[in-house]
Tab-separated table of C-alpha atoms and ligand atoms in Angstrom:
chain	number	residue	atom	x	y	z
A	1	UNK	CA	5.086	-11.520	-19.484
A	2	UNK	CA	4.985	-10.701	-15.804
A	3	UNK	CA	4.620	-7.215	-14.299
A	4	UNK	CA	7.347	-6.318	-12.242
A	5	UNK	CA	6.236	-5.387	-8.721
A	6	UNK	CA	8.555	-3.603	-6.126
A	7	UNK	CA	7.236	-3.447	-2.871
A	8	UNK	CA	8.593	-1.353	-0.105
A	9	UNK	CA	8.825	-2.915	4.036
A	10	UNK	CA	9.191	-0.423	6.252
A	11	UNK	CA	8.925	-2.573	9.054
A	12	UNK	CA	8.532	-0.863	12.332
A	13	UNK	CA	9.613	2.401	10.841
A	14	UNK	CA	7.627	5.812	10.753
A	15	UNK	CA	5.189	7.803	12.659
A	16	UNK	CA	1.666	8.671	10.986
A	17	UNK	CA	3.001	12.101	9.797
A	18	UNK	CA	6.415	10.545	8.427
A	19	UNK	CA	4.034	7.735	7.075
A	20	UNK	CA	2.051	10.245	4.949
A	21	UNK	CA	4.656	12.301	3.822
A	22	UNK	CA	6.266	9.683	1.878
A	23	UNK	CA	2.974	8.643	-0.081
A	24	UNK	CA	2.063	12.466	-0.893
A	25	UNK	CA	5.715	12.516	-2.168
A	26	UNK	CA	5.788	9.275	-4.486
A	27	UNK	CA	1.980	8.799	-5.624
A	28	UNK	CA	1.981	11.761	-8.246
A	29	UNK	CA	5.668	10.644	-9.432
A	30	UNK	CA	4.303	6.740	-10.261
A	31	UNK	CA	3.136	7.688	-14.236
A	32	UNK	CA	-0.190	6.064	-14.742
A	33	UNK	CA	-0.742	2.801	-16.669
A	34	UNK	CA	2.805	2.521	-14.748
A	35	UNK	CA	4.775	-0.632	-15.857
A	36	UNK	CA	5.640	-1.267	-12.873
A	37	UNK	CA	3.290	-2.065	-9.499
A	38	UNK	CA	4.426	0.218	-6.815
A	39	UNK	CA	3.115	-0.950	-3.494
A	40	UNK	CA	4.485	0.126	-0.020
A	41	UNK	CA	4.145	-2.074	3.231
A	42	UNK	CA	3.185	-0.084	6.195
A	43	UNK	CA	2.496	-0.293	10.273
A	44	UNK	CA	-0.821	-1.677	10.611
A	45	UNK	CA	-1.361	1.967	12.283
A	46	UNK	CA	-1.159	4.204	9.497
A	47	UNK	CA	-2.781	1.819	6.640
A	48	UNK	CA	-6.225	3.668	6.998
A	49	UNK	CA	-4.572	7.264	6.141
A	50	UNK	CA	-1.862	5.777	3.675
A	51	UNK	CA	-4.975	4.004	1.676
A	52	UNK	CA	-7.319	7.201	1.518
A	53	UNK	CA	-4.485	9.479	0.636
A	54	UNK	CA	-2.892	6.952	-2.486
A	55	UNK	CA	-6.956	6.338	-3.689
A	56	UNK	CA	-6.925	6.804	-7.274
A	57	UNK	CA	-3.360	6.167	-7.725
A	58	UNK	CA	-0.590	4.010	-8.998
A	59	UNK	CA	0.893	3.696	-5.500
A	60	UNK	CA	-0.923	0.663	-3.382
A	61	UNK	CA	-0.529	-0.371	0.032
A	62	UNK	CA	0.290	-3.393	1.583
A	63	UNK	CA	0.201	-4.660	5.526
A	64	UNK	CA	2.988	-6.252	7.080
A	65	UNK	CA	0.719	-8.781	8.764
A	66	UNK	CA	-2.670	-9.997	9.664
A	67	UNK	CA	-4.622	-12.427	11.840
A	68	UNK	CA	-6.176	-15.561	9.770
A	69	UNK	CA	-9.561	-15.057	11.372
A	70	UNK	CA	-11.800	-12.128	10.292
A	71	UNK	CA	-13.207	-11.567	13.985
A	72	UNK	CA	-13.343	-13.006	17.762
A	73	UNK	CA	-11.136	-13.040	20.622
A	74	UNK	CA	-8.029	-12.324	19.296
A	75	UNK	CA	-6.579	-9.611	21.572
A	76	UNK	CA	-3.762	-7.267	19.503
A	77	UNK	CA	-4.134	-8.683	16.300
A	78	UNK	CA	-5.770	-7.094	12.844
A	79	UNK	CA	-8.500	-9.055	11.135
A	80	UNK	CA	-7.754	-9.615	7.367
A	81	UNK	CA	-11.384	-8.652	6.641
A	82	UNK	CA	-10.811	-5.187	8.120
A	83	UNK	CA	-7.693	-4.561	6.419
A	84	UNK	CA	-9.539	-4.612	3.052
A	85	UNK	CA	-12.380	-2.656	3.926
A	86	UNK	CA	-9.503	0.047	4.313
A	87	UNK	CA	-9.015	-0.322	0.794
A	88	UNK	CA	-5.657	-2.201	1.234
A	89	UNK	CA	-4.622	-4.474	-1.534
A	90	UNK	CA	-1.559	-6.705	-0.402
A	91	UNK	CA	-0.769	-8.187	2.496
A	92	UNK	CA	3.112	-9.554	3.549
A	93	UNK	CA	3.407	-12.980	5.574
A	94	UNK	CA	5.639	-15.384	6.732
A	95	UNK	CA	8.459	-12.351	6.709
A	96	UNK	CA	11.394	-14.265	8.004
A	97	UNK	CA	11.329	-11.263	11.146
A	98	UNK	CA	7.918	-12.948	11.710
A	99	UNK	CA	8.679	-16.282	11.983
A	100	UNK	CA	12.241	-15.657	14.184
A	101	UNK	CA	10.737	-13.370	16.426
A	102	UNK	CA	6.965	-13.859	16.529
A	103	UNK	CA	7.236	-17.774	16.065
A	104	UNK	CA	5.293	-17.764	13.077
A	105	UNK	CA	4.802	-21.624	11.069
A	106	UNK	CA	3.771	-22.414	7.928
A	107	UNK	CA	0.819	-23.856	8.922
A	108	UNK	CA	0.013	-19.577	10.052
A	109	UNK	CA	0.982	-18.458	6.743
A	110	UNK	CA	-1.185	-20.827	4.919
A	111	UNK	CA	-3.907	-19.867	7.010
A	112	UNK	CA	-3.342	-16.326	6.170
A	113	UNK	CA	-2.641	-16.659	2.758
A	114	UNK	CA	-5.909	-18.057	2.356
A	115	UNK	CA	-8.038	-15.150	4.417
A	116	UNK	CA	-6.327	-12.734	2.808
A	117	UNK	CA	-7.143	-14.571	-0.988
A	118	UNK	CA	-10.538	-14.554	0.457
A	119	UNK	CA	-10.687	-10.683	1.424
A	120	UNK	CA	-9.903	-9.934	-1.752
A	121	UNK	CA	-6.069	-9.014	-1.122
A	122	UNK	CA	-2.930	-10.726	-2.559
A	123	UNK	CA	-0.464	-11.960	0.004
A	124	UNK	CA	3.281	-11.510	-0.721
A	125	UNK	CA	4.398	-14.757	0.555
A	126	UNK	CA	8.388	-14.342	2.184
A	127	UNK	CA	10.405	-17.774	2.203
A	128	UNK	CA	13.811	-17.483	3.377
A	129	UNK	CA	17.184	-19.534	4.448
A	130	UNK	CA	19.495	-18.878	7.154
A	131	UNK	CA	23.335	-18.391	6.803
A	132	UNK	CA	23.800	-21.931	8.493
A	133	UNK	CA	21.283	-23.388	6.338
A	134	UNK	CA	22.810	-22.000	3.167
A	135	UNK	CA	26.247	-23.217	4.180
A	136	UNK	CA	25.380	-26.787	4.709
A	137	UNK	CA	23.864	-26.804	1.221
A	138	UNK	CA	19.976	-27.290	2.427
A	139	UNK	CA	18.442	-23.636	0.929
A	140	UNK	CA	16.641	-25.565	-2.037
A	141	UNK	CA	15.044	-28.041	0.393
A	142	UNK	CA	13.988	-25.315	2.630
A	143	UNK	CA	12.581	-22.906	0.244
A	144	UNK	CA	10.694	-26.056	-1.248
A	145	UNK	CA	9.236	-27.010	2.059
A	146	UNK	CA	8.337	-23.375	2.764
A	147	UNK	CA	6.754	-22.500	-0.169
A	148	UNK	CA	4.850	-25.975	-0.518
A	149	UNK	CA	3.428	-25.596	2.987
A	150	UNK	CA	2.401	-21.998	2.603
A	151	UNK	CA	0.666	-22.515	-0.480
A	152	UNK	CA	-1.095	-25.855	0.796
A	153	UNK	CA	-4.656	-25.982	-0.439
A	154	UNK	CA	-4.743	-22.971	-2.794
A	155	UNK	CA	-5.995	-22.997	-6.377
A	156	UNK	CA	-4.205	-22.736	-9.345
A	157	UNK	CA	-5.870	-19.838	-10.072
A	158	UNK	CA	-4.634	-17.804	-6.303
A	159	UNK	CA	-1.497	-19.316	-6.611
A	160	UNK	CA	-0.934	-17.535	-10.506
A	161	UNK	CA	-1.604	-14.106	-8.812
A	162	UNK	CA	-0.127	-14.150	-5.653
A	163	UNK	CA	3.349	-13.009	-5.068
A	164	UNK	CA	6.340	-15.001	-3.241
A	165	UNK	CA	9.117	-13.041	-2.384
A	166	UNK	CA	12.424	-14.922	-1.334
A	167	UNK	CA	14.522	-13.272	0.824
A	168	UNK	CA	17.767	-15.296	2.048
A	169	UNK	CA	17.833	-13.954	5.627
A	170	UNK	CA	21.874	-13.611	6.067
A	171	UNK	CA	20.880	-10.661	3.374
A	172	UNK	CA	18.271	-8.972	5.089
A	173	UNK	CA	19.526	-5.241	6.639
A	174	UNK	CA	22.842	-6.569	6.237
A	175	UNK	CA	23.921	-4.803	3.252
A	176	UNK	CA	25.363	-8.346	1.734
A	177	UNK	CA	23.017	-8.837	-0.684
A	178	UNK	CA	22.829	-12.361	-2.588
A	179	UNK	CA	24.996	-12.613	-5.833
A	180	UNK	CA	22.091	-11.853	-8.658
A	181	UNK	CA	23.252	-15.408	-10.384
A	182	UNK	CA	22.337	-17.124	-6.515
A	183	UNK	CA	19.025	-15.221	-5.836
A	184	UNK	CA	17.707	-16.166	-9.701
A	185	UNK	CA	18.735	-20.092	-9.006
A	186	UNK	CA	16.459	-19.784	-5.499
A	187	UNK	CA	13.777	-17.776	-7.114
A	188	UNK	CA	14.064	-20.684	-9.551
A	189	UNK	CA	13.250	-23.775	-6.869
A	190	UNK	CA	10.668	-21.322	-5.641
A	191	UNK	CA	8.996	-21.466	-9.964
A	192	UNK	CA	10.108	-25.281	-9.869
A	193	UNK	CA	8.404	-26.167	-6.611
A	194	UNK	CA	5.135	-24.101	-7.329
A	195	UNK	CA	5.419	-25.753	-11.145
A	196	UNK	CA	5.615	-29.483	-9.392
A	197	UNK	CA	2.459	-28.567	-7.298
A	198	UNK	CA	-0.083	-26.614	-9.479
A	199	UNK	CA	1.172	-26.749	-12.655
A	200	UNK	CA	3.573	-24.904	-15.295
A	201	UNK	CA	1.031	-22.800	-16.164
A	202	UNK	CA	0.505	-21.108	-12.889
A	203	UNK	CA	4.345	-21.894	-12.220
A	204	UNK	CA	4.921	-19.349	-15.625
A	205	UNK	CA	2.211	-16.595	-14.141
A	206	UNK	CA	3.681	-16.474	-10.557
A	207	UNK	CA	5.944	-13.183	-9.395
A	208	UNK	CA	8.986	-14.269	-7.276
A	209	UNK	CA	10.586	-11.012	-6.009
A	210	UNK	CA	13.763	-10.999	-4.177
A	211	UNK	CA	14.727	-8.958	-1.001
A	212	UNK	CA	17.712	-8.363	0.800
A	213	UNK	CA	19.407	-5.595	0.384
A	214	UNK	CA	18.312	-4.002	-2.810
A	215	UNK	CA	19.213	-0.327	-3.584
A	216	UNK	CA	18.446	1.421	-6.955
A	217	UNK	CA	22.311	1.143	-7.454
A	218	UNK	CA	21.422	-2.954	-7.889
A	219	UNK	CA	18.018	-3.366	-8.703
A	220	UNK	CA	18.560	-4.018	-12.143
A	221	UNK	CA	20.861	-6.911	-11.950
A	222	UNK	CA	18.360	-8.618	-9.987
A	223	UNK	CA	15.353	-7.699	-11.963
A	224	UNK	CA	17.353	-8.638	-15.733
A	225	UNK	CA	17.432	-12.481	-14.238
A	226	UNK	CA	14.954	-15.046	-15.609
A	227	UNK	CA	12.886	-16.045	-12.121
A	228	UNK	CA	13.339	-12.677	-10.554
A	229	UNK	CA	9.916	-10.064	-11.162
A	230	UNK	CA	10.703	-7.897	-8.578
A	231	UNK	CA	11.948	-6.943	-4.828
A	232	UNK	CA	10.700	-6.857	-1.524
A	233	UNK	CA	12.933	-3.484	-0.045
A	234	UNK	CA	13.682	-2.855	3.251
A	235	UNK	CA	16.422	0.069	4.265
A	236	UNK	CA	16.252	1.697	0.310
A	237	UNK	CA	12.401	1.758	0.476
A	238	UNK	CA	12.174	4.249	3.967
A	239	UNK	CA	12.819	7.192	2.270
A	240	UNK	CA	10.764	8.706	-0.874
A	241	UNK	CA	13.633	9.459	-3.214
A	242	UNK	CA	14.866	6.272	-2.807
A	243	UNK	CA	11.615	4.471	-3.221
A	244	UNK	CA	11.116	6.693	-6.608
A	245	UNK	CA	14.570	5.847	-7.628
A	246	UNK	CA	13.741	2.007	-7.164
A	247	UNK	CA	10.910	2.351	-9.286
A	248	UNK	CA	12.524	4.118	-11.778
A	249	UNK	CA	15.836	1.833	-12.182
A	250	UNK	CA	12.860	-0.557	-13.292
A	251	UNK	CA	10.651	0.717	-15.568
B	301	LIG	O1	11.198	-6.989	3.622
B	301	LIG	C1	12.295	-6.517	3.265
B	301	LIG	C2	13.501	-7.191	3.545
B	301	LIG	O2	13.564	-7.762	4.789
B	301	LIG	C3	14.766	-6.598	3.032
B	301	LIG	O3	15.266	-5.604	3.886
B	301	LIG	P1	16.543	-4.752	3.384
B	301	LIG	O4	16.209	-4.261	2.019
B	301	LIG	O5	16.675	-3.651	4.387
B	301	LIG	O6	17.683	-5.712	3.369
């Protein structure tokens, strides 16, 4: 059985007091020994305060992003190593807003995946297809090429507890979210493809979330599909309430 995990994005959203308001209004409504894993992705900027202030509770945070290397000359970017010290436990990559904009590869992610495995931290790994892409039929191929680059090199054992969250990017922000029936068959090539390349085993112990616009009115028809363990939540994750609501559509 595989614990559900919603994670919240908030992408370039908040400032520090905005940041902290939201965790002192969720982490005391998460029960504890939740059911659930309740993890919010923040600005690199606020992680430090977000961490000390959920400490000791069911709420954990997550980055958006990190460098591969833990130190050197890398001018503007946040070392994985650092990150944990913070006492930050997941890490998102290879969001499809990373790879348009910031010309991320696969060969990046991999490397991140694998300092942020080292660190200590689990990486939420985002695959995703374009509208164009899903059109012309090729999303399977894709989301096989993604997620068998990304994970290059892992073990079985870091591949059964990291996350990969599929997010088909025509649904991202866009408030046309994937059919449930469609995001479980891609969730599925993402279980097939990491089954092919380490194993059922790990293939069976793997969360797949799915993102794209997912509100507590629709979580549950995404999270009552076979290959789907959870969501990755943009817009419906900004504001406490709806965060709570999220969680509790799920538990
Ligand atoms: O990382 C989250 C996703 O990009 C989904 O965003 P959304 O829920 O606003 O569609």
């Amino acid at each position: 059985m595989r614990k559900p995990i919603i994670a919240g994005n908030w992408k370039m959203n908040k400032t520090a007091s905005e940041a902290i308001a939201f965790v002192e209004a969720v982490k005391n409504n998460i029960p504890a020994n939740s059911a659930v894993d309740s993890v919010v992705g923040s600005p690199a900027l606020f992680l430090q305060s977000l961490a000390e202030a959920a400490k000791g509770t069911e709420l954990k945070v997550s980055a958006q992003n990190c460098y591969f290397e833990n130190a050197g000359a890398f001018t503007g970017e946040n070392s994985p190593a650092a990150i944990a010290d913070l006492g930050v436990q997941y890490v998102i990559i290879g969001h499809s807003e990373r790879r348009e904009y910031f010309h991320e590869t696969d060969e990046d992610i991999n490397k991140k995946a694998k300092a942020i495995i080292a660190n200590g931290m689990t990486p939420i790994v985002c695959c995703g297809e374009t509208l164009e892409q899903r059109e012309a039929g090729e999303t399977a191929a894709w989301i096989k090429g993604q997620v068998e680059n990304g994970l290059d090199g892992l073990t079985n054992e870091q591949v059964a507890n990291l996350v990969v969250a599929y997010e088909p990017i025509w649904a991202i922000g866009t408030g046309k979210s994937s059919s449930a029936a469609d995001a479980n068959e891609t969730c599925g090539v993402v279980r097939e493809t990491i089954a092919n390349k380490f194993g059922q085993e790990v293939a069976d112990k793997v969360r797949i979330q799915y993102g794209g616009s997912v509100k507590p009115e629709n979580i549950k028809e995404y999270m009552a599909e076979e290959h789907i363990d959870g969501a990755l939540v943009g817009g419906a994750a900004l504001e406490a309430d709806s965060f709570l609501a999220l969680l509790e559509a799920v538990k």
